[in-house]
mmCIF file of C-alpha atoms and ligand atoms in Angstrom:
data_model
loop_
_atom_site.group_PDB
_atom_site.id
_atom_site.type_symbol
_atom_site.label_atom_id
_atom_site.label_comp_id
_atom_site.label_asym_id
_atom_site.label_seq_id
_atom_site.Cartn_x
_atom_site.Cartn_y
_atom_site.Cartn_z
ATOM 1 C CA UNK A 631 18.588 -17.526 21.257
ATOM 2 C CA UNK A 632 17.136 -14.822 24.061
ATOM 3 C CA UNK A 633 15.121 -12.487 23.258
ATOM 4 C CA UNK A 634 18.023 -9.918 24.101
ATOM 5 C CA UNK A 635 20.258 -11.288 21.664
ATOM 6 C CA UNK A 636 17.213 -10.874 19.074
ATOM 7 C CA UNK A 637 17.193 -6.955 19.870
ATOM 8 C CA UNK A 638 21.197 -6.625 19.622
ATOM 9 C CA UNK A 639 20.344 -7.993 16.405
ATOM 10 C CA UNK A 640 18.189 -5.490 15.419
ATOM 11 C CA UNK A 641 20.263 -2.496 16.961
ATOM 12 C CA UNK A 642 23.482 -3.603 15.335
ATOM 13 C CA UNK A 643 21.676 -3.104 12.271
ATOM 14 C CA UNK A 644 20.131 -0.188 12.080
ATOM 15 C CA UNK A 645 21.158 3.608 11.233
ATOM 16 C CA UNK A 646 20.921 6.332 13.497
ATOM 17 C CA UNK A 647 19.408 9.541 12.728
ATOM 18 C CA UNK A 648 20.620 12.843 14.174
ATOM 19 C CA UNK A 649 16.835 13.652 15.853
ATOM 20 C CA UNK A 650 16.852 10.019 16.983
ATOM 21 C CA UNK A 651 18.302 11.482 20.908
ATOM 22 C CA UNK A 652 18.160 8.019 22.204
ATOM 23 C CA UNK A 653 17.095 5.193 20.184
ATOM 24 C CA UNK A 654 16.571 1.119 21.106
ATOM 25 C CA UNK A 655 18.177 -0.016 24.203
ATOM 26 C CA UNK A 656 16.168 2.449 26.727
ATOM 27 C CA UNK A 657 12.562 1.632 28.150
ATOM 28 C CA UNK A 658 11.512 4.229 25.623
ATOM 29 C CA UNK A 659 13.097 6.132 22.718
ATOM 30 C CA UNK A 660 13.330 10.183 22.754
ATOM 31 C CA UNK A 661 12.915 12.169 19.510
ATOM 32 C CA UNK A 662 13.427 15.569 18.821
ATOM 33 C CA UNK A 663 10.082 17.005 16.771
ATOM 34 C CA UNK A 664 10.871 19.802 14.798
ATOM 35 C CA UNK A 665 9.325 23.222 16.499
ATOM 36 C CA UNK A 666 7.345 23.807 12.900
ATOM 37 C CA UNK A 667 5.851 20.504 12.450
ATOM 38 C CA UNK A 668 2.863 18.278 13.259
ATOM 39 C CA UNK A 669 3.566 14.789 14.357
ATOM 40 C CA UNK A 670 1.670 12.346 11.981
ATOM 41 C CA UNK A 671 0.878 8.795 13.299
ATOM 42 C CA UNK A 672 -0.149 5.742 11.991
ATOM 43 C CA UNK A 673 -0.132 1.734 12.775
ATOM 44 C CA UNK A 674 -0.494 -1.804 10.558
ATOM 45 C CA UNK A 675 -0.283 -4.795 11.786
ATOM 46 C CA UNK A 676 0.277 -7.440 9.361
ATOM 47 C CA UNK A 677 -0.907 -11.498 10.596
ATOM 48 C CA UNK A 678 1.005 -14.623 8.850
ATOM 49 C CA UNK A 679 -2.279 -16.094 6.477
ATOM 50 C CA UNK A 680 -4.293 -13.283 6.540
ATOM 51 C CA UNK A 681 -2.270 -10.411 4.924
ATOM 52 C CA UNK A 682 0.445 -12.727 3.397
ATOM 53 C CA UNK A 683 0.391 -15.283 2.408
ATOM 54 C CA UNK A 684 2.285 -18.026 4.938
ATOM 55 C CA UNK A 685 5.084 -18.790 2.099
ATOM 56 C CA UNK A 686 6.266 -15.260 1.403
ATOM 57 C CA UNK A 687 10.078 -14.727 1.870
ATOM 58 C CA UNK A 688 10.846 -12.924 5.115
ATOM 59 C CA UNK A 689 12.176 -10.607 3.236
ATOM 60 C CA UNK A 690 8.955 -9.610 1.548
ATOM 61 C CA UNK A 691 7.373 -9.782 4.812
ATOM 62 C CA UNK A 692 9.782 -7.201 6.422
ATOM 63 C CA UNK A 693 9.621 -5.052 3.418
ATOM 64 C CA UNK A 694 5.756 -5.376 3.391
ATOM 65 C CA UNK A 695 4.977 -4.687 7.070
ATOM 66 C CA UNK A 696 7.134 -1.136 6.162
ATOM 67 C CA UNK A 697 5.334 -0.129 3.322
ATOM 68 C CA UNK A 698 1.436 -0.220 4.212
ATOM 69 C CA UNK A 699 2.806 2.212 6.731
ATOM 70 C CA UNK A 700 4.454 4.094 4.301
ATOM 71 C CA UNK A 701 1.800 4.071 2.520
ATOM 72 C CA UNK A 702 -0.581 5.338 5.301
ATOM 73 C CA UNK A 703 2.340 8.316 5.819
ATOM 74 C CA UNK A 704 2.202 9.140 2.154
ATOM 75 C CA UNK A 705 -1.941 9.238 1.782
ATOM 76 C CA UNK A 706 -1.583 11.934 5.013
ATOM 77 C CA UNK A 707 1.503 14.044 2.666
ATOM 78 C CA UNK A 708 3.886 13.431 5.851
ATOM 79 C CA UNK A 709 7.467 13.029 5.380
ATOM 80 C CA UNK A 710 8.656 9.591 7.094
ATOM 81 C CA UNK A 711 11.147 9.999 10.245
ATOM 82 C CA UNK A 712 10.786 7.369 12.967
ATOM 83 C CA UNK A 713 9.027 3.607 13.563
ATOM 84 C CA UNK A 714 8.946 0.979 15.871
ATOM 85 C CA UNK A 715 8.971 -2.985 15.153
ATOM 86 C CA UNK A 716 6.388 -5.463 17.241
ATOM 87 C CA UNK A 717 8.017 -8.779 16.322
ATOM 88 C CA UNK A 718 5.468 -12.043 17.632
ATOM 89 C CA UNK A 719 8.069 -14.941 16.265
ATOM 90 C CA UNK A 720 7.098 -18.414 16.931
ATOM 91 C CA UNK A 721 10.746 -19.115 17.469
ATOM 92 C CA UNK A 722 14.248 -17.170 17.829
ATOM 93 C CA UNK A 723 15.583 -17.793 14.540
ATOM 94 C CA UNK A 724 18.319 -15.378 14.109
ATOM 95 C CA UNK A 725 18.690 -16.417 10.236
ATOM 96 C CA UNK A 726 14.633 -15.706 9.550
ATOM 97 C CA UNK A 727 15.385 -12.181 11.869
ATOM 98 C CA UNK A 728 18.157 -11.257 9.294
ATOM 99 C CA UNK A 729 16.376 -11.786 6.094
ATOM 100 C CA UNK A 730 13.258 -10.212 7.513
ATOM 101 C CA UNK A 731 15.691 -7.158 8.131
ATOM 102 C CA UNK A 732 17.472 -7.034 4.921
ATOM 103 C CA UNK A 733 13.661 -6.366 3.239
ATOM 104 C CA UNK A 734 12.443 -3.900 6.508
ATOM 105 C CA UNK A 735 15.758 -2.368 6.607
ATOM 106 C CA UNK A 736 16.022 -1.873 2.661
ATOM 107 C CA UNK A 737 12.704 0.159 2.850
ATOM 108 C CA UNK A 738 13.423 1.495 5.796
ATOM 109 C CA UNK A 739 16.741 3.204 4.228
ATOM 110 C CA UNK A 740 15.244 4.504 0.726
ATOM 111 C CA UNK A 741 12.529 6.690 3.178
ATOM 112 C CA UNK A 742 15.275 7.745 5.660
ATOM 113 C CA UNK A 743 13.119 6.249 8.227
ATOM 114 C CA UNK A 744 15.002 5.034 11.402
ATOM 115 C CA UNK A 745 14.218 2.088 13.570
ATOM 116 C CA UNK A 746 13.814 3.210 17.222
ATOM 117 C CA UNK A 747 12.793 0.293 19.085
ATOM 118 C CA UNK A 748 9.625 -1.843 19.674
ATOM 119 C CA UNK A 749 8.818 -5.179 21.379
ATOM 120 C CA UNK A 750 9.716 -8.956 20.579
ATOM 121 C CA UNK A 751 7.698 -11.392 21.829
ATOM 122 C CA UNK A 752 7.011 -15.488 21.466
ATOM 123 C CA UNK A 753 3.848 -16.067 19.879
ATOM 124 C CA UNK A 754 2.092 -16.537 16.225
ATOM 125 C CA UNK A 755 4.104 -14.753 13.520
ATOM 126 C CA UNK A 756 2.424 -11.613 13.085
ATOM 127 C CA UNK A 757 4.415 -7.853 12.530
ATOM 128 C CA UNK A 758 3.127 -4.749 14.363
ATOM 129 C CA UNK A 759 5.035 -1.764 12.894
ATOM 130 C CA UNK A 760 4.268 1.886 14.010
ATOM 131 C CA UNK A 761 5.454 5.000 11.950
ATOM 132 C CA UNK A 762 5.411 8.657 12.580
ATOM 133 C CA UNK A 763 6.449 11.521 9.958
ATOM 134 C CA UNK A 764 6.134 15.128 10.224
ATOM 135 C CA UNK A 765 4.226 17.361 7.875
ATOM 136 C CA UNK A 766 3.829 21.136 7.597
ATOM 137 C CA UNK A 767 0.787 22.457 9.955
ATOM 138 C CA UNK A 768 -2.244 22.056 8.015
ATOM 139 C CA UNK A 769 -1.064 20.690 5.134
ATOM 140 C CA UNK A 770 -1.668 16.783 5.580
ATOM 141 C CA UNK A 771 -3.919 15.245 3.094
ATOM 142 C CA UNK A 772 -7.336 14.005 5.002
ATOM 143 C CA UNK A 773 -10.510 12.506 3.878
ATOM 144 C CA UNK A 774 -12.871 15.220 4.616
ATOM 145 C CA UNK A 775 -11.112 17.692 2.666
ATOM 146 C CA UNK A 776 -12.630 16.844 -1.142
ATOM 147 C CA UNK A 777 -15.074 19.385 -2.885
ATOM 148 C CA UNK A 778 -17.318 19.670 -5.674
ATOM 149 C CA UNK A 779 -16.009 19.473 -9.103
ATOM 150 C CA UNK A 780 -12.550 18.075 -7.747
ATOM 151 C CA UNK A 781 -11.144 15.503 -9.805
ATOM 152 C CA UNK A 782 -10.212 12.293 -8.948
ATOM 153 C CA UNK A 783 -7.211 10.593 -9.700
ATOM 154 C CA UNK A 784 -4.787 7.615 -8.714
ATOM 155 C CA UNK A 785 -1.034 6.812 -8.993
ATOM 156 C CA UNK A 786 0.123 3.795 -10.499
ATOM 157 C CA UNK A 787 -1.729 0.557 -11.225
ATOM 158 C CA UNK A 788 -4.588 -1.324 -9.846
ATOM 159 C CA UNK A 789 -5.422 -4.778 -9.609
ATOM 160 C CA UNK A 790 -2.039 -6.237 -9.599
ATOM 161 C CA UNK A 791 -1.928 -7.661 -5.630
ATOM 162 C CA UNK A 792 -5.263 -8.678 -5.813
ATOM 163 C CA UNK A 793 -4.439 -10.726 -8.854
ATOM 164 C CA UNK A 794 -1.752 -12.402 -7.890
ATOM 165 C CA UNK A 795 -3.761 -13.513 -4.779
ATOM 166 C CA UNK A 796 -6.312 -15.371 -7.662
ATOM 167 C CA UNK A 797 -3.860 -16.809 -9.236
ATOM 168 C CA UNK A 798 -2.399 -18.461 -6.196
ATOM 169 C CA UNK A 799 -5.689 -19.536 -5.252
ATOM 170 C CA UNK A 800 -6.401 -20.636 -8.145
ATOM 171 C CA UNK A 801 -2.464 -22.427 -8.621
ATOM 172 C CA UNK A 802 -3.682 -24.510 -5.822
ATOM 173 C CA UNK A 803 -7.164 -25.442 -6.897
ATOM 174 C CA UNK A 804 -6.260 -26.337 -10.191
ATOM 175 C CA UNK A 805 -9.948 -28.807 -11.118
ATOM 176 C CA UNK A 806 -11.932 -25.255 -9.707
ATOM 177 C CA UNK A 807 -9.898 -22.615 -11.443
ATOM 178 C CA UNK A 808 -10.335 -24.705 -14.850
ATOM 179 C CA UNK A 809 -14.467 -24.863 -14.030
ATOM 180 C CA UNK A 810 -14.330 -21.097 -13.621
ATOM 181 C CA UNK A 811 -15.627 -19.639 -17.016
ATOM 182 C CA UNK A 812 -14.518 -15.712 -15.836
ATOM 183 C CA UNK A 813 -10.672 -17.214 -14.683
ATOM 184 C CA UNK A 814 -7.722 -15.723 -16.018
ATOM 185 C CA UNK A 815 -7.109 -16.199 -19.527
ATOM 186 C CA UNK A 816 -4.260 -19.009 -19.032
ATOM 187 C CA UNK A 817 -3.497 -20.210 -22.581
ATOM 188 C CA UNK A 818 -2.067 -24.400 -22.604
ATOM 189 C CA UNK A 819 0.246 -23.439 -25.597
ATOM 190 C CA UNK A 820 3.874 -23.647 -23.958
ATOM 191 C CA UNK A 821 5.038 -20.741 -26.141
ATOM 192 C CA UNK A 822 3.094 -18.398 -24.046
ATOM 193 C CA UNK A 823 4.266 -20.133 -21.123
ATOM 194 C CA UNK A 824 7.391 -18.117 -20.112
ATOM 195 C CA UNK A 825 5.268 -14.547 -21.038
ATOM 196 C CA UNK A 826 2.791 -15.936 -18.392
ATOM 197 C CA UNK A 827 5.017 -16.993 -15.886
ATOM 198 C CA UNK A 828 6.892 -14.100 -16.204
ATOM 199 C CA UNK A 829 3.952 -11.796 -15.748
ATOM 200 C CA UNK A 830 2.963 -13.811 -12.818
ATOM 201 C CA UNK A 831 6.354 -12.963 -11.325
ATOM 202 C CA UNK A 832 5.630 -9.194 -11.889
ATOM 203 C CA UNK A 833 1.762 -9.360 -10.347
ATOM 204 C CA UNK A 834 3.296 -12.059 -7.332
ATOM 205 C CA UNK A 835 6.094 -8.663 -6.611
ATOM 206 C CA UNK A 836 2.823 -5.878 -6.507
ATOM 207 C CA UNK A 837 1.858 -8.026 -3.759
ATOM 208 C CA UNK A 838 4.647 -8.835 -2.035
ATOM 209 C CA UNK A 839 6.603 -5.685 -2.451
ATOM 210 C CA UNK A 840 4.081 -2.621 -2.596
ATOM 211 C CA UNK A 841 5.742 0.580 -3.533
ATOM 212 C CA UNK A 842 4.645 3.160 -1.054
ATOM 213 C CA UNK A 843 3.956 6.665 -2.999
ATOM 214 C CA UNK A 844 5.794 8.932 -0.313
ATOM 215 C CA UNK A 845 7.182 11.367 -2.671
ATOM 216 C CA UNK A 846 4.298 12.058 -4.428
ATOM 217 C CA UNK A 847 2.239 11.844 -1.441
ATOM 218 C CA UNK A 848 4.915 14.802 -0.211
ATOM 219 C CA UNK A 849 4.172 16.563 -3.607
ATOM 220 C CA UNK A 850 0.396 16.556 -3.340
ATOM 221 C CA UNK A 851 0.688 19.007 -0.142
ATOM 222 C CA UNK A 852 -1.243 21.949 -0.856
ATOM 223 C CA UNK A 853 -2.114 20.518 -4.165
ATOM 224 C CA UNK A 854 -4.596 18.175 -3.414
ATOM 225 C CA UNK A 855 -7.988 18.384 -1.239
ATOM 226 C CA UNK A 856 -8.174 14.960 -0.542
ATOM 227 C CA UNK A 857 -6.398 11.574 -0.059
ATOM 228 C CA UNK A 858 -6.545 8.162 0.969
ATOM 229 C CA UNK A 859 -4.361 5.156 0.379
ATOM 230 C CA UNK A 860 -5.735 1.908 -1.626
ATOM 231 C CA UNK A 861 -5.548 -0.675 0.898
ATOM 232 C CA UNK A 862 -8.906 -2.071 0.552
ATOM 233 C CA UNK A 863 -9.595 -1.858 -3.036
ATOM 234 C CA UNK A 864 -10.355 1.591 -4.400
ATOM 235 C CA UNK A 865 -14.093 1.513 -4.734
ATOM 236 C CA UNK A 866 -13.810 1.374 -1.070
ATOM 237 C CA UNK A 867 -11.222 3.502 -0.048
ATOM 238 C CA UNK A 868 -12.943 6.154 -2.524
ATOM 239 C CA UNK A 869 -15.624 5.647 -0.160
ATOM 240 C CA UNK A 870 -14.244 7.033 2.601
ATOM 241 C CA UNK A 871 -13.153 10.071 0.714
ATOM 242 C CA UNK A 872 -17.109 9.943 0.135
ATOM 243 C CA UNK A 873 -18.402 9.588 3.492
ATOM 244 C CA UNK A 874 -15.813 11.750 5.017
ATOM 245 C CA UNK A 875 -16.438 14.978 2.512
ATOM 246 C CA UNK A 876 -20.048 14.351 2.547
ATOM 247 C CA UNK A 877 -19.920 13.872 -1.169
ATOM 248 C CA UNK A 878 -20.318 11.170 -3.777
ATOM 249 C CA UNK A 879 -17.549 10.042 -6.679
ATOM 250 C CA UNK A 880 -18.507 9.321 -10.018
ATOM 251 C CA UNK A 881 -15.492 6.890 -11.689
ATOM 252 C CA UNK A 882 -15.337 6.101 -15.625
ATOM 253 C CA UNK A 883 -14.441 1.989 -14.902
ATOM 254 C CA UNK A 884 -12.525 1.961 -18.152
ATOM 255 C CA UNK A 885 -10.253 4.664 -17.116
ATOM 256 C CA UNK A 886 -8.737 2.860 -14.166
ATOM 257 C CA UNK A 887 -4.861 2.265 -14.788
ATOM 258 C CA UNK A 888 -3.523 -1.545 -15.423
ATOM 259 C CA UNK A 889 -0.357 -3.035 -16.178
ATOM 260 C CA UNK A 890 0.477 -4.936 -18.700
ATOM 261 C CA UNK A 891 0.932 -7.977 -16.777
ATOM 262 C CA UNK A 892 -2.838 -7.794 -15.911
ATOM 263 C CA UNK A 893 -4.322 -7.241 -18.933
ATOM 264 C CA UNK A 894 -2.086 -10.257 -20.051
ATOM 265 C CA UNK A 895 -3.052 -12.630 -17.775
ATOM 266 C CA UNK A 896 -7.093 -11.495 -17.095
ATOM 267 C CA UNK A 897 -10.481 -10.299 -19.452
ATOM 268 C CA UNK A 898 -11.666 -7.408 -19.377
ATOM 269 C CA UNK A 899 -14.343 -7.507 -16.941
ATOM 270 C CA UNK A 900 -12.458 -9.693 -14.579
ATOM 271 C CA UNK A 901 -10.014 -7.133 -15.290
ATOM 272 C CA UNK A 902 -11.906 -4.272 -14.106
ATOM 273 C CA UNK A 903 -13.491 -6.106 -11.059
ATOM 274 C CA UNK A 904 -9.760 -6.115 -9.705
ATOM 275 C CA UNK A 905 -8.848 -2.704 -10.167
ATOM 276 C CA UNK A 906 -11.857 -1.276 -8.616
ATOM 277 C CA UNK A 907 -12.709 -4.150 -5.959
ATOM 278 C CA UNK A 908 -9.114 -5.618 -5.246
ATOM 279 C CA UNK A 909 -7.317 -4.839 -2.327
ATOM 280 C CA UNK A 910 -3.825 -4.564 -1.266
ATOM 281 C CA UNK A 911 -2.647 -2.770 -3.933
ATOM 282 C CA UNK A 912 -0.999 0.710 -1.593
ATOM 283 C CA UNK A 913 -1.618 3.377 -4.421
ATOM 284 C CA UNK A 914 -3.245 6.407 -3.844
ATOM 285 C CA UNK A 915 -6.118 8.236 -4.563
ATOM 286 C CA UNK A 916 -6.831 12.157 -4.480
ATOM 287 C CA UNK A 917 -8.933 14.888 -5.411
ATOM 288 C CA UNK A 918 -7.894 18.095 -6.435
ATOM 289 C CA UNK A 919 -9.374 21.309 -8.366
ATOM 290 C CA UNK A 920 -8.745 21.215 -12.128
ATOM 291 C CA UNK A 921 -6.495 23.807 -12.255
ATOM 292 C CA UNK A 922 -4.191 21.415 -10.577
ATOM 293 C CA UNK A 923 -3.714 19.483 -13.393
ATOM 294 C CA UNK A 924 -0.463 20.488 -15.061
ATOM 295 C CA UNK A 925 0.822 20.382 -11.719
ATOM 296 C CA UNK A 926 -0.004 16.681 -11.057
ATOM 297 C CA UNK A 927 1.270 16.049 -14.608
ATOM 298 C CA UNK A 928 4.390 17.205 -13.490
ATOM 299 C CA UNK A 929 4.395 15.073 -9.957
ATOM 300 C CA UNK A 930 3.630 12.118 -12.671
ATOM 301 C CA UNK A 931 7.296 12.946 -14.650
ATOM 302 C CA UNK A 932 9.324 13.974 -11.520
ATOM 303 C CA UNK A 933 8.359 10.701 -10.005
ATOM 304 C CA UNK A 934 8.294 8.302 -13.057
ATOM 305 C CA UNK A 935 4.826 6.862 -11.728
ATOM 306 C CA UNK A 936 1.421 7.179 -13.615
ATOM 307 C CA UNK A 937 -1.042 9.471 -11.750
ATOM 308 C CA UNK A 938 -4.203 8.652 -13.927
ATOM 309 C CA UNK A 939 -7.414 11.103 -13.583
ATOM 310 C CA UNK A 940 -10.812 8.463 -13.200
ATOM 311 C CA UNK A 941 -13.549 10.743 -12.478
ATOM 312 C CA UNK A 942 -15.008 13.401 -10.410
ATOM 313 C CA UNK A 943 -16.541 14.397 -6.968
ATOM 314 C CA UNK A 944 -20.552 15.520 -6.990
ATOM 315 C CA UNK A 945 -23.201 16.246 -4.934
ATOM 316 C CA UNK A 946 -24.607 13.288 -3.306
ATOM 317 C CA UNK A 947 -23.214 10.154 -1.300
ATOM 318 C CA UNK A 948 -21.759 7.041 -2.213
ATOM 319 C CA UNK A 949 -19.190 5.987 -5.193
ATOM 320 C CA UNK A 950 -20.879 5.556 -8.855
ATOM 321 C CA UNK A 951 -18.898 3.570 -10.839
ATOM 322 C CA UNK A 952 -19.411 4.175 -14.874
ATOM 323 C CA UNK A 953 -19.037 1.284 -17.348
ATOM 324 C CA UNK A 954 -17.613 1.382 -20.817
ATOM 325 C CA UNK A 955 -21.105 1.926 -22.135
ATOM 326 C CA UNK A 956 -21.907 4.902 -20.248
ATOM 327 C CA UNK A 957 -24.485 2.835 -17.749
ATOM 328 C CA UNK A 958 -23.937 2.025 -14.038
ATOM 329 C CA UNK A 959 -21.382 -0.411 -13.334
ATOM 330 C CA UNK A 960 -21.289 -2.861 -10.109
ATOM 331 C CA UNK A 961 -18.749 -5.547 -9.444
ATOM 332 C CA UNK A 962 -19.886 -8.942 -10.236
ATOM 333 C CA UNK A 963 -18.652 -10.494 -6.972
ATOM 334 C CA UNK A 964 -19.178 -7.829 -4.798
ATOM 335 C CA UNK A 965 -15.678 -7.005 -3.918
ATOM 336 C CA UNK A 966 -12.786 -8.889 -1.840
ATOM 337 C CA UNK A 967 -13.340 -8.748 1.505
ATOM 338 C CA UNK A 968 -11.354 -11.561 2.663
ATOM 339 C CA UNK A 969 -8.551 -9.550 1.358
ATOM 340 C CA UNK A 970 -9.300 -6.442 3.640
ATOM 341 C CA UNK A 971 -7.682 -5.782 6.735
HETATM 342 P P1 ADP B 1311 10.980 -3.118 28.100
HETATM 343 O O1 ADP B 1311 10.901 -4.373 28.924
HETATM 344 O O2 ADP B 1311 11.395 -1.910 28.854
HETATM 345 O O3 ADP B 1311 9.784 -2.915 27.228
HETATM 346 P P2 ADP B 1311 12.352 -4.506 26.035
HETATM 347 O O4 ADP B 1311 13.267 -5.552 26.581
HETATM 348 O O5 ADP B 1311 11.035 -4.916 25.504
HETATM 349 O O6 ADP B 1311 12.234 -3.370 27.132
HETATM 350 O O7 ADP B 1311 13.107 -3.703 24.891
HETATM 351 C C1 ADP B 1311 14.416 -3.213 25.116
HETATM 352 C C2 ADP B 1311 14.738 -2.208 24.039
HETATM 353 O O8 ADP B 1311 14.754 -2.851 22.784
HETATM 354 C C3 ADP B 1311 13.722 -1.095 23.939
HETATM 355 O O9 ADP B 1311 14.416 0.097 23.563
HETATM 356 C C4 ADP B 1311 12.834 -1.535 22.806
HETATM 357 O O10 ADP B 1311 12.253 -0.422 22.169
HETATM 358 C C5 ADP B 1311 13.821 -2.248 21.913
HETATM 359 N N1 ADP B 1311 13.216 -3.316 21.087
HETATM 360 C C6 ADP B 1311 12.623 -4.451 21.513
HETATM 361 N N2 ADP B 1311 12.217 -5.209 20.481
HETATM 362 C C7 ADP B 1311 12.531 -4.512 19.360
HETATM 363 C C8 ADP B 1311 12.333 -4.734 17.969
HETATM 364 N N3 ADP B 1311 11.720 -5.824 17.500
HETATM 365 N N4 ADP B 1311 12.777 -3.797 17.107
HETATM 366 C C9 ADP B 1311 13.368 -2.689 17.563
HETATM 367 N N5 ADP B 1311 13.598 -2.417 18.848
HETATM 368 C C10 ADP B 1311 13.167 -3.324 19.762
HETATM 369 MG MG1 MG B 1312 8.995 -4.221 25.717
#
């Protein structure tokens, strides 16, 4: 199969969008950007073995690749409206192009974001994907924006991708996850078995399928003064926020959100390493004035998702993280960074 017949592929796919004024099939696609709009731009690339793992279903992959750019869209409050695909395929397998589609192209339709061209080259499999959105002038969410007294919350759960990425690990070192005396609680009674495997399921899906937050990104315009997507494990993202506001954080450890799953399948204080220090998990964090808070309640109910309050922005640099005792806490294994991109 020639590369051309790979990019039909694509284009017979995909569905047009009225300010798409010529999409693939040129040497460059034209898009009409509404007169009372900024252009917001961001790009992921996502490597085969470094930010999934090498036996994930295309379809994850596709679906994947399009959400940590969704993601970046929703931490800046912009609405989705165009991308473009950089396919590196070690071969021109038409049936791995289609399943990789049904997942991008899935995503892709939910966010009403259309495909309008890109590249496809032989090479390592690796998946550049570019997205642009469009968000009111002045309203996108930045890092710089947090102030004093601002709390600080975060949507959904944490820890779940990062997780999963243990438990594979540790799946496939069986003699060194048994030797590890802070592993996963992973009970040898079969009766649990199915609960386990089951919530192993859920935490494997956090990592393969991350739920971008667009639409409560899109709500937190003009409500929040600060935001930042959890790519590399919130401690650090929260950073940025930090560094970027010239401020510090202070965060209560034991008010992080969980699922169930996790607290199933890990301690607590493995637990809480995870949700502050695990990566790949594509929630978001914010800051906004307390006054806000009935109003993020109600972004919370109008998009069925969790948006938990963790702490606070002070004077100072740098992110303090609180334990259950009141005292300073600091991750025992100083973070994931093998998980970072
Ligand atoms: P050029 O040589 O001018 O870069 P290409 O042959 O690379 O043209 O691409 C032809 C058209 O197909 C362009 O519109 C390009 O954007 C589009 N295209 C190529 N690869 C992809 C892809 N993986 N996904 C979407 N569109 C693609
Ligand atoms: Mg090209």
């Amino acid at each position: 199969m020639l590369e051309f017949d790979l990019i039909d592929q694509v284009r017979a796919r995909i569905h047009p969008r009225p300010d798409v004024i010529l999409g693939i099939g040129d040497d460059a696609a034209i898009l009409q950007v509404p007169p009372d709009r900024q252009l917001v731009v961001a790009t992921d690339t996502l490597n085969a073995g470094v930010h999934f793992p090498v036996d994930t279903a295309p379809a994850d992959i596709g679906w994947k690749a399009l959400a940590v750019n969704l993601s970046d869209l929703a931490a800046m409050a912009a609405e989705p409206a165009w991308c473009t695909l950089s396919l590196s395929l070690p071969d021109s397998d038409a049936d791995w192009l289609d399943r990789f589609l049904d997942g991008f192209l899935d995503l892709a339709a939910r966010h009403r974001i259309a495909l309008v061209g890109g590249d496809t080259t032989r090479g390592p499999l690796s998946i550049g994907v570019t997205v642009h959105g469009l968000v009111e002038p002045g309203r996108a969410l930045r890092r710089d924006g947090a102030r004093v007294g601002d709390d600080i919350w975060v949507t959904g759960s944490l820890g779940d991708a990062a997780s999963a990425l243990v438990l594979l690990q540790q799946a496939s070192e069986p003699m060194l996850a048994s030797a590890c005396e802070a592993g996963p609680i992973l009970p040898a009674d079969d009766a649990v078995d199915l609960r386990i495997a089951e919530a192993l399921a859920g935490l494997r899906s956090r990592l393969d399928r991350p739920t971008p937050r667009v639409e409560i990104g899109r709500g937190l315009a003009g409500v929040a003064h600060s935001g930042i997507d959890i790519s590399d494990g919130l401690l650090a993202d929260l950073g940025h926020i930090c560094r970027g506001s010239r401020l510090a954080a202070e965060v209560e450890v034991d008010r992080l959100p969980y699922s169930p799953a996790l607290a199933e399948s890990f301690g607590d204080a493995r637990r809480y390493e995870l949700q502050a220090t695990g990566g790949d998990d594509y929630e978001l964090c914010f800051t906004a004035e307390s006054a806000m808070r009935e109003r993020i309640g109600l972004i919370a109910v109008a998009n069925a998702t969790p948006i938990t309050r963790i702490g606070r922005m002070i004077e100072g640099e740098g992110v303090r993280a609180i334990g259950r005792d009141g005292a300073p806490w600091h991750p025992q294994r100083g973070g994931y960074v093998h998980f970072s991109d």
